[in-house]
Coordinates of C-alpha atoms in Angstrom, one line a residue:
M1 CA 75.2 68.4 201.6
I2 CA 77.5 70.8 202.4
A3 CA 80.3 68.7 202.8
F4 CA 80.0 67.0 199.7
F5 CA 79.4 69.6 197.4
D6 CA 83.2 70.9 199.3
H7 CA 84.8 68.1 199.3
L8 CA 83.7 68.2 195.2
S9 CA 84.9 72.1 195.1
I10 CA 88.2 71.1 197.2
H11 CA 88.5 68.4 194.0
K12 CA 88.3 70.4 192.4
Y13 CA 90.9 72.8 193.0
L14 CA 92.8 70.0 192.9
Q15 CA 92.0 68.9 189.5
V16 CA 92.9 72.2 188.1
L17 CA 96.5 73.0 189.7
G18 CA 97.4 69.4 189.3
R19 CA 96.9 70.4 184.8
L20 CA 98.9 73.8 185.4
L21 CA 101.4 71.8 186.1
L22 CA 102.0 69.3 183.7
S23 CA 101.5 72.6 181.2
I24 CA 105.0 74.3 183.1
I25 CA 106.5 71.3 182.7
I26 CA 106.1 70.7 179.4
F27 CA 105.9 73.9 178.7
Y28 CA 109.4 74.1 180.4
G29 CA 111.0 71.2 179.5
L30 CA 110.8 70.8 175.4
P31 CA 113.4 73.1 173.7
A32 CA 113.3 76.1 172.7
H33 CA 113.1 76.1 168.8
A34 CA 110.7 73.8 169.8
V35 CA 107.7 75.1 171.8
G36 CA 108.6 77.6 168.4
E37 CA 107.6 74.3 165.5
E38 CA 104.6 73.6 167.8
L39 CA 103.6 77.0 168.2
E40 CA 103.5 77.6 164.6
S41 CA 102.2 74.2 163.5
I42 CA 99.1 74.9 166.3
A43 CA 98.5 78.6 164.7
A44 CA 98.5 77.1 160.8
V45 CA 96.8 74.2 161.9
S46 CA 93.4 75.6 164.4
N47 CA 91.2 74.8 161.8
V48 CA 92.1 71.0 162.2
D49 CA 89.1 69.0 163.5
S50 CA 91.6 67.7 166.7
N51 CA 90.3 63.7 166.2
T52 CA 92.7 64.5 162.5
S53 CA 95.9 61.8 163.4
I54 CA 99.3 61.8 161.5
S55 CA 101.2 58.8 161.5
A56 CA 103.9 58.3 163.0
E57 CA 106.7 58.6 159.8
E58 CA 105.0 61.7 158.3
E59 CA 105.5 63.3 162.0
P60 CA 107.9 62.9 164.9
A61 CA 106.5 64.7 167.5
T62 CA 103.7 66.5 168.6
A63 CA 103.0 69.1 171.3
P64 CA 100.0 70.3 173.1
K65 CA 97.3 73.0 173.1
P66 CA 99.7 76.9 174.8
E67 CA 98.4 78.0 177.9
S68 CA 95.8 79.7 177.0
N69 CA 94.1 76.7 175.4
V70 CA 95.3 75.3 178.3
L71 CA 93.0 77.3 180.4
E72 CA 90.4 78.1 178.7
S73 CA 89.9 74.2 178.6
I74 CA 89.7 74.0 182.4
E75 CA 87.7 77.0 182.5
D76 CA 85.0 75.1 180.9
G77 CA 85.6 72.6 182.6
G78 CA 86.5 69.9 180.3
S79 CA 90.4 67.9 180.9
A80 CA 93.0 69.8 181.1
L81 CA 94.9 66.7 179.6
P82 CA 95.4 67.3 176.2
T83 CA 93.2 64.8 173.4
A84 CA 94.9 64.5 170.0
P85 CA 98.5 65.9 168.8
T86 CA 98.1 68.8 166.6
P87 CA 99.1 67.8 163.3
I88 CA 101.6 70.4 161.6
E89 CA 102.5 71.2 158.7
A90 CA 103.2 68.7 155.3
P91 CA 107.0 68.0 155.3
P92 CA 109.8 70.5 152.9
V93 CA 109.8 68.9 149.2
I94 CA 113.7 68.3 147.9
S95 CA 113.1 70.5 144.4
G96 CA 115.7 68.6 141.7
E97 CA 115.7 68.3 138.2
S98 CA 113.7 65.9 136.3
T99 CA 112.7 64.7 132.0
N100 CA 108.6 65.7 132.8
N101 CA 110.7 69.2 134.9
A102 CA 108.4 68.3 138.2
Q103 CA 109.5 68.4 141.6
I104 CA 111.0 65.0 143.1
E105 CA 109.0 64.2 146.4
T106 CA 111.4 62.7 149.2
T107 CA 109.1 60.5 150.7
P108 CA 107.1 58.2 147.5
T109 CA 104.8 55.7 148.7
P110 CA 104.7 52.4 146.4
Q111 CA 101.0 53.2 146.0
K112 CA 101.9 55.9 143.4
D113 CA 104.0 54.5 142.0
N114 CA 101.1 52.1 141.0
D115 CA 99.0 54.9 140.1
I116 CA 100.9 55.4 137.9
R117 CA 101.5 51.9 136.0
Q118 CA 98.1 51.7 135.7
R119 CA 97.2 55.4 133.7
I120 CA 100.3 55.1 131.7
S121 CA 98.7 51.8 131.3
G122 CA 95.5 52.8 130.9
I123 CA 96.3 55.4 127.9
F124 CA 98.8 52.9 125.6
S125 CA 95.4 50.7 126.2
E126 CA 93.8 52.7 124.1
I127 CA 96.1 54.3 121.5
D128 CA 97.0 51.5 118.8
G129 CA 100.9 50.5 118.4
L130 CA 101.6 51.8 121.7
Q131 CA 99.0 48.0 123.5
T132 CA 102.4 46.7 123.4
V133 CA 104.3 48.6 125.6
N134 CA 105.4 48.0 129.5
V135 CA 105.7 50.2 131.8
S136 CA 106.8 49.6 135.3
V137 CA 107.3 51.8 138.0
T138 CA 109.9 52.2 140.6
Q139 CA 110.2 56.0 143.3
G140 CA 108.5 57.4 140.2
V141 CA 111.4 56.6 137.4
V142 CA 109.3 54.8 134.4
T143 CA 110.4 52.3 132.9
L144 CA 109.0 51.3 128.9
T145 CA 109.7 48.3 127.2
G146 CA 107.9 46.2 124.7
E147 CA 108.1 47.2 121.2
T148 CA 106.3 49.6 118.6
P149 CA 106.5 49.5 115.2
N150 CA 108.8 52.8 114.5
E151 CA 110.5 55.5 116.1
K152 CA 107.0 57.8 115.5
K153 CA 105.0 55.3 118.7
A154 CA 108.1 55.3 120.5
Q155 CA 108.7 59.5 120.7
Q156 CA 104.5 59.3 121.8
A157 CA 105.5 56.8 124.5
I158 CA 107.6 58.7 126.5
N159 CA 106.7 62.1 125.2
L160 CA 103.0 60.6 127.3
T161 CA 104.5 58.6 130.4
N162 CA 106.6 61.7 130.8
R163 CA 103.2 64.8 130.8
L164 CA 102.6 63.0 134.7
T165 CA 103.2 65.1 136.6
D166 CA 104.4 62.7 139.5
V167 CA 106.9 60.5 137.4
V168 CA 110.7 61.8 137.6
T169 CA 111.9 60.2 135.1
V170 CA 111.9 57.9 131.1
E171 CA 113.5 55.1 130.5
D172 CA 113.5 53.9 127.1
K173 CA 114.3 50.4 127.2
I174 CA 111.2 49.5 124.4
N175 CA 112.4 47.5 121.0
R176 CA 111.3 49.6 117.7
T177 CA 111.1 46.1 115.7
L178 CA 110.9 48.2 112.3
D179 CA 108.5 45.7 110.7
V180 CA 107.3 46.0 107.4
Q181 CA 103.5 44.4 108.2
D182 CA 103.0 46.9 111.4
N183 CA 104.0 50.0 109.4
V184 CA 102.0 49.6 106.3
S185 CA 99.5 49.3 107.8
T186 CA 99.6 51.2 110.1
V187 CA 100.5 54.1 106.7
Y188 CA 97.9 52.1 105.5
Q189 CA 94.9 53.0 108.0
G190 CA 96.4 56.8 107.9
L191 CA 95.8 57.6 104.2
K192 CA 92.2 55.1 104.6
T193 CA 90.8 57.9 107.2
Q194 CA 92.3 60.8 105.0
G195 CA 90.7 60.1 102.5
T196 CA 87.3 59.1 104.3
N197 CA 87.9 62.5 105.4
L198 CA 88.4 63.6 101.9
V199 CA 85.2 62.2 101.1
K200 CA 83.7 64.0 103.5
A201 CA 85.4 67.1 102.3
L202 CA 84.7 67.2 99.5
P203 CA 81.5 68.7 98.9
L204 CA 82.7 71.8 100.4
L205 CA 86.0 71.5 98.7
L206 CA 84.0 71.5 95.2
V207 CA 82.2 75.0 96.6
G208 CA 85.7 76.5 97.5
I209 CA 86.8 76.0 93.9
V210 CA 83.9 77.7 92.2
I211 CA 84.4 80.6 94.7
F212 CA 88.0 80.6 94.2
G213 CA 87.5 80.1 90.0
I214 CA 84.4 83.0 90.5
V215 CA 87.2 85.5 92.3
A216 CA 90.3 84.9 89.7
W217 CA 88.0 85.2 86.7
F218 CA 86.3 88.8 87.8
G219 CA 90.4 89.6 88.1
S220 CA 91.1 88.1 84.9
W221 CA 88.2 89.8 83.2
L222 CA 88.9 93.5 85.5
S223 CA 92.4 93.8 83.9
K224 CA 92.0 92.8 81.3
R225 CA 89.2 96.5 80.5
Q226 CA 92.5 98.5 78.9
G227 CA 90.2 101.5 78.8
I228 CA 90.6 101.9 82.9
W229 CA 94.4 101.4 83.4
Q230 CA 95.0 103.8 80.6
R231 CA 92.6 106.3 82.1
L232 CA 94.3 106.4 85.4
T233 CA 98.1 106.4 83.7
P234 CA 98.6 107.5 80.4
N235 CA 101.6 105.2 80.3
P236 CA 101.4 101.8 78.2
F237 CA 104.1 100.0 80.6
V238 CA 103.4 101.2 83.6
A239 CA 98.9 100.4 82.9
E240 CA 100.2 97.1 82.2
L241 CA 101.9 96.3 84.9
L242 CA 99.1 97.6 87.2
S243 CA 96.5 96.1 85.4
Q244 CA 98.6 92.3 86.2
T245 CA 99.0 93.4 89.8
I246 CA 95.5 93.6 89.7
K247 CA 94.9 90.1 88.9
V248 CA 97.1 88.5 90.9
I249 CA 95.4 90.3 93.7
F250 CA 92.4 89.1 93.3
I251 CA 93.5 85.6 92.4
V252 CA 95.6 85.6 96.0
F253 CA 92.0 87.0 97.6
G254 CA 90.1 84.2 96.1
L255 CA 93.0 81.2 96.9
I256 CA 92.6 82.8 100.8
L257 CA 88.4 82.9 100.0
A258 CA 88.1 78.8 99.1
L259 CA 91.7 78.1 101.6
S260 CA 89.2 80.2 104.6
L261 CA 85.9 77.6 103.8
I262 CA 87.9 74.5 104.0
G263 CA 89.6 75.5 107.4
A264 CA 92.9 74.5 105.1
E265 CA 94.5 78.3 106.2
T266 CA 97.7 76.6 107.6
I267 CA 98.2 75.6 103.7
L268 CA 98.5 79.3 102.8
G269 CA 101.5 80.5 104.8
T270 CA 103.3 77.2 103.8
L271 CA 102.4 78.4 100.5
L272 CA 103.4 81.5 100.9
G273 CA 106.1 81.1 102.5
G274 CA 107.7 78.3 100.1
A275 CA 106.9 80.7 97.3
G276 CA 108.6 83.3 99.5
V277 CA 111.7 81.0 99.2
I278 CA 112.0 79.9 95.4
G279 CA 111.1 84.1 94.6
I280 CA 114.5 84.9 96.1
A281 CA 116.4 81.8 94.6
V282 CA 114.7 82.9 91.9
G283 CA 115.5 86.1 91.5
F284 CA 119.0 86.3 92.3
A285 CA 118.8 83.5 88.7
V286 CA 117.8 85.7 86.1
K287 CA 118.9 89.6 88.4
D288 CA 119.7 90.3 84.5
S289 CA 115.7 89.8 82.8
I290 CA 114.9 91.6 86.2
E291 CA 117.3 94.4 85.8
N292 CA 116.3 94.2 82.4
Y293 CA 112.6 95.1 83.0
I294 CA 113.0 97.5 86.3
A295 CA 114.7 99.5 83.4
S296 CA 111.6 98.8 80.8
L297 CA 109.7 100.4 83.4
M298 CA 112.3 103.7 83.8
L299 CA 112.7 104.3 80.2
S300 CA 109.0 103.4 79.7
I301 CA 108.7 106.6 82.1
R302 CA 111.2 108.8 80.9
Q303 CA 110.5 108.3 77.4
P304 CA 113.7 109.4 76.0
F305 CA 113.1 108.5 72.5
R306 CA 110.3 108.6 69.8
A307 CA 109.8 106.0 66.9
R308 CA 111.7 107.0 63.8
D309 CA 114.1 109.4 66.1
Q310 CA 118.0 109.1 64.9
V311 CA 120.3 107.8 68.1
K312 CA 123.7 106.6 69.1
I313 CA 123.0 104.4 72.2
N314 CA 127.1 104.9 73.5
E315 CA 128.4 103.5 70.8
H316 CA 125.3 102.0 68.4
E317 CA 123.6 104.9 66.3
G318 CA 120.3 104.1 64.1
I319 CA 117.6 104.5 64.1
V320 CA 114.5 103.8 67.1
V321 CA 112.0 101.5 65.9
R322 CA 110.3 100.0 69.5
L323 CA 110.9 100.1 73.1
T324 CA 109.6 96.2 74.2
S325 CA 110.1 95.4 77.9
R326 CA 113.1 93.2 77.4
A327 CA 114.7 96.1 74.2
T328 CA 115.4 98.9 72.5
I329 CA 114.9 98.0 69.2
L330 CA 117.2 100.4 66.2
M331 CA 117.0 100.3 62.4
T332 CA 121.2 100.8 62.4
L333 CA 121.6 103.2 59.2
D334 CA 122.9 100.1 57.3
G335 CA 119.8 98.6 57.2
N336 CA 120.1 95.8 59.8
Q337 CA 118.2 94.9 63.3
L338 CA 119.5 95.8 66.4
R339 CA 118.6 94.8 69.8
I340 CA 120.1 96.4 72.6
P341 CA 119.4 95.4 76.4
N342 CA 117.4 98.4 77.9
A343 CA 120.0 97.5 81.1
E344 CA 122.3 99.2 79.1
V345 CA 120.1 102.5 77.6
F346 CA 119.1 103.1 80.4
K347 CA 122.3 103.4 81.9
G348 CA 124.5 104.4 78.5
I349 CA 125.2 107.5 77.8
I350 CA 122.2 108.9 74.4
L351 CA 122.4 111.1 71.5
N352 CA 119.4 112.0 70.5
Y353 CA 119.7 113.0 67.1
T354 CA 116.3 114.7 66.3
K355 CA 115.8 116.1 69.5
N356 CA 116.4 119.2 67.8
P357 CA 116.3 118.7 64.1
E358 CA 118.9 121.2 63.7
R359 CA 122.4 120.3 63.2
R360 CA 125.7 121.1 62.4
F361 CA 128.4 119.3 60.5
T362 CA 131.9 120.8 60.1
F363 CA 135.3 120.5 57.1
E364 CA 138.6 122.3 57.2
L365 CA 139.9 123.2 53.8
G366 CA 144.0 124.5 53.3
V367 CA 145.1 127.6 51.1
D368 CA 148.1 128.9 50.5
A369 CA 149.6 131.0 52.5
N370 CA 150.0 133.9 51.1
D371 CA 146.1 133.8 50.2
D372 CA 144.7 136.2 52.4
P373 CA 142.2 133.8 54.6
L374 CA 138.9 136.4 55.4
A375 CA 138.9 136.5 51.3
A376 CA 138.9 132.7 51.0
I377 CA 136.9 132.3 53.9
K378 CA 133.5 134.9 52.3
V379 CA 134.8 133.1 48.4
G380 CA 133.8 129.6 50.4
L381 CA 131.0 130.6 52.2
D382 CA 129.6 132.6 49.3
A383 CA 129.4 129.0 47.6
I384 CA 128.4 126.8 50.9
S385 CA 124.6 129.7 51.3
T386 CA 123.7 128.9 47.3
L387 CA 123.1 125.2 49.1
S388 CA 119.6 125.0 49.4
F389 CA 119.8 122.3 52.4
V390 CA 121.5 124.8 54.3
L391 CA 119.8 126.9 56.8
D392 CA 120.4 130.3 57.1
K393 CA 119.4 130.4 61.1
P394 CA 121.5 129.4 62.3
K395 CA 123.6 130.9 60.3
A396 CA 127.5 129.2 58.0
I397 CA 130.6 130.2 59.6
A398 CA 134.0 129.4 59.2
V399 CA 136.8 130.3 61.4
I400 CA 141.0 130.5 60.9
T401 CA 141.8 127.9 63.1
H402 CA 145.7 127.2 62.6
V403 CA 148.5 127.4 60.5
G404 CA 150.3 124.5 58.9
D405 CA 153.7 124.0 56.9
S406 CA 153.2 124.9 54.1
N407 CA 149.1 126.9 54.5
I408 CA 146.3 128.0 56.1
V409 CA 143.6 125.6 57.5
L410 CA 140.3 126.9 57.6
E411 CA 136.8 125.4 59.2
F412 CA 133.4 125.7 58.3
Q413 CA 130.8 125.5 60.2
V414 CA 127.6 124.3 58.4
W415 CA 123.8 124.0 60.0
V416 CA 121.7 122.3 58.0
D417 CA 117.4 120.5 59.4
Q418 CA 118.5 116.9 59.6
S419 CA 114.8 116.2 59.4
E420 CA 114.5 117.2 55.8
T421 CA 118.6 116.5 55.0
D422 CA 120.6 113.2 54.9
F423 CA 123.7 114.9 57.3
A424 CA 126.6 112.7 55.9
K425 CA 125.5 113.9 52.5
A426 CA 124.7 117.2 52.6
R427 CA 128.7 117.8 54.7
S428 CA 129.7 116.3 51.4
I429 CA 128.0 118.5 48.1
A430 CA 129.2 121.7 51.2
I431 CA 132.8 120.3 50.9
R432 CA 133.3 119.5 47.3
E433 CA 131.2 123.4 46.1
T434 CA 132.9 125.7 48.7
K435 CA 136.7 123.4 47.2
H436 CA 135.4 125.0 43.4
A437 CA 134.5 128.5 44.6
L438 CA 137.6 129.0 45.8
E439 CA 139.6 127.1 43.2
N440 CA 137.8 129.0 40.9
Q441 CA 139.2 132.3 42.6
G442 CA 142.2 131.8 42.2
F443 CA 142.7 130.1 45.4
S444 CA 145.3 126.3 45.5
L445 CA 144.8 124.7 48.3
P446 CA 148.8 123.3 48.5
E447 CA 149.2 119.9 49.6
P448 CA 152.9 119.3 51.9
I449 CA 154.4 118.4 48.6
Y450 CA 158.9 119.0 48.8
R451 CA 160.8 119.6 46.4
I452 CA 165.0 119.5 46.9
R453 CA 167.7 121.4 45.4
F454 CA 171.4 120.7 45.0
N455 CA 174.2 123.0 43.9
N456 CA 175.8 123.5 40.9
K457 CA 179.0 121.2 41.1
L458 CA 176.2 118.2 42.3
E459 CA 174.4 119.1 38.9
K460 CA 178.5 118.7 37.2
A461 CA 178.9 115.6 38.6
F462 CA 175.2 114.1 37.5
E463 CA 176.3 115.1 34.1
H464 CA 179.6 113.6 34.0
M465 CA 177.5 110.2 35.3
Q466 CA 175.5 110.3 32.8
N467 CA 178.9 110.7 30.4
G468 CA 180.9 107.5 31.7
K469 CA 183.4 109.6 33.1
G470 CA 184.2 108.9 36.9
I471 CA 183.6 111.6 39.7
D472 CA 185.3 113.3 42.1
S473 CA 184.5 112.4 45.6
S474 CA 185.1 115.7 46.5
E475 CA 182.7 117.8 44.0
L476 CA 180.1 115.5 45.5
T477 CA 179.3 117.8 48.6
V478 CA 176.5 119.0 48.7
T479 CA 176.8 122.4 49.6
S480 CA 173.4 123.3 50.1
M481 CA 169.8 121.8 50.5
T482 CA 166.7 123.9 50.0
S483 CA 163.3 122.6 50.1
V484 CA 159.9 125.1 48.9
P485 CA 156.9 124.8 48.9
E486 CA 155.4 123.5 45.7
N487 CA 153.5 125.7 44.4
E488 CA 155.6 128.3 44.0
Q489 CA 157.4 126.5 41.5
S490 CA 153.3 126.4 40.2
S491 CA 153.6 129.2 37.8
E492 CA 157.1 127.1 36.4
N493 CA 155.8 124.1 35.9
P494 CA 152.5 124.9 33.1
A495 CA 151.6 121.2 32.9
D496 CA 150.1 121.4 36.3
D497 CA 147.8 123.4 35.2
K498 CA 147.1 121.9 31.8
D499 CA 146.2 118.6 34.4
K500 CA 143.9 121.0 36.1
K501 CA 141.9 122.3 33.1
Q502 CA 141.2 118.7 32.1
A503 CA 140.1 117.9 35.4
K504 CA 137.2 120.4 35.1
A505 CA 136.9 119.9 31.5
R506 CA 136.1 116.1 32.4
A507 CA 133.8 116.0 35.5
K508 CA 130.8 119.2 34.0
Q509 CA 131.0 117.0 30.9
I510 CA 130.5 114.1 33.6
L511 CA 128.1 116.3 35.9
N512 CA 126.4 117.2 33.1
G513 CA 124.7 113.9 31.3
D514 CA 121.7 112.1 32.8
N515 CA 121.3 111.5 36.6
A516 CA 123.7 113.1 37.9
D517 CA 121.1 115.6 39.5
D518 CA 120.8 112.5 42.9
V519 CA 124.4 113.2 43.1
F520 CA 123.4 116.7 44.8
D521 CA 120.3 115.9 46.2
A522 CA 121.0 115.8 50.1
R523 CA 117.4 114.1 51.1
P524 CA 117.5 111.3 53.2
D525 CA 117.0 108.1 51.8
E526 CA 113.6 107.2 51.3
K527 CA 114.5 103.2 50.7
L528 CA 116.3 103.3 54.5
M529 CA 113.0 105.2 56.0
E530 CA 110.1 102.7 54.9
K531 CA 112.6 99.4 56.5
V532 CA 112.2 101.8 59.7
E533 CA 108.1 101.8 58.2
Q534 CA 107.8 98.3 57.6
E535 CA 109.5 97.4 61.1
I536 CA 107.6 99.5 63.6
A537 CA 104.2 98.2 61.1
E538 CA 104.8 94.3 61.2
S539 CA 102.8 93.0 64.2
S540 CA 104.4 91.6 67.8
N541 CA 103.6 90.2 70.5
E542 CA 105.3 92.6 72.4
T543 CA 104.1 94.6 73.6
D544 CA 105.4 99.4 72.0
L545 CA 106.0 100.9 75.4
L546 CA 107.3 103.8 72.9
D547 CA 103.7 106.2 73.1
K548 CA 103.2 110.3 71.7
N549 CA 100.3 110.7 74.2
S550 CA 103.2 110.0 77.1
P551 CA 105.7 113.3 78.5
Q552 CA 108.8 113.2 77.4
E553 CA 112.0 113.8 79.7

């Protein structure tokens, strides 16, 4: 028995020694890099069962367990030789571009090609219009043949094929038949489906329409409460603009609610986008109207004039009738209606005569150079002060402007209240009264008329001509020629004084006749103001933006 155990121990020791020898030979017999790779592979797949095997196509070589594992096996009394090859990591892949941006394997299998073909064919069999598309797969390259009714269906087949991860690329060999029956039937089925869905959604659509109508009606009702908006702002145009803005806000809010209820919020974005594009196009087309509208808003806020004000806008003068959202309406002094675009009014020069009722007019008269101009000024101002329409404050004055060839020019400056006085009539009457006052006091108003004097020899030559005698050319020489104002000879010409007296007597007789007082009446023309009041009182669809309650600049 003891011999048996001794023999068993020796056999065991020899077995261990043989395994050690085999391990050393294998370890030192393999190249260094192969050993390193095998060690890494063993560490990576340490959890894999020792009975797992890898085909030769996938792994060309295996490595035995490291020396430590061999020693552990020897100590456990097991076999020292490896029982199975150890698996290594998966083979590397080549990264490349494909139709669906997937990685291309280096070792495709026919089984994968078959799986791809079956998967795509199964998908196409469930989609209308793709049942006749044939699929063939080779090395991951999918070739589509067959027929589709139109381009849309062909693109659908290609897009679905590209979504598979193992597809390398897709070759499109599909024939687009463009068959009328197939396309019409497809459209018909689509319309039929949409019609069915519309019928199903009709109750919900009606509820959305009702909600939109209620919200829009409330916004319209609220916008018509003019009292609310006029209390918020005293300007009528701003109040109207605010009310219309509230109305639009409620309409848009109702539309959002209705579309949200039926699940069509995307339509609102489309509508708003289309409205924005259309708004830009319309804005360029009606930029003048928009400019007028903005000018109307600014004029209604600034209120540069009121109704019945006499204004001059650029070269246009008249009495203001109304200010609308598009134009300023004037009644000209000729009695005609004048419409000026608000854009021109806003950018133009506005002269408001009624803003300050006190207005000054001027006129010039010339007196003889031999007369005292200050005495003439006093006579003229005394005559002007007797007129009822002339204001005491500011007081009328007169100044010497310049000395002419035969006279001294005086300028009279007179103030009137134009709200109660016709400016043109007042100036006309003042000129007439001042002229007569100066003439009555002996001041002459000379004209630039001249008389030529000839010497005695020339006068005798003209007498010889009248007598029919010849004229010696030496006698025609003018020795002196002077010109003097005619007023220096006025005293020597009694005919002029006689004409003046007759003219004064004639004027006195005429002015003492019937209806002569109208000539001296400087009040404004009542007929023109009646036309203005009639224009203001006329009803118009356009809102008058002139408001006495609005602050004026």
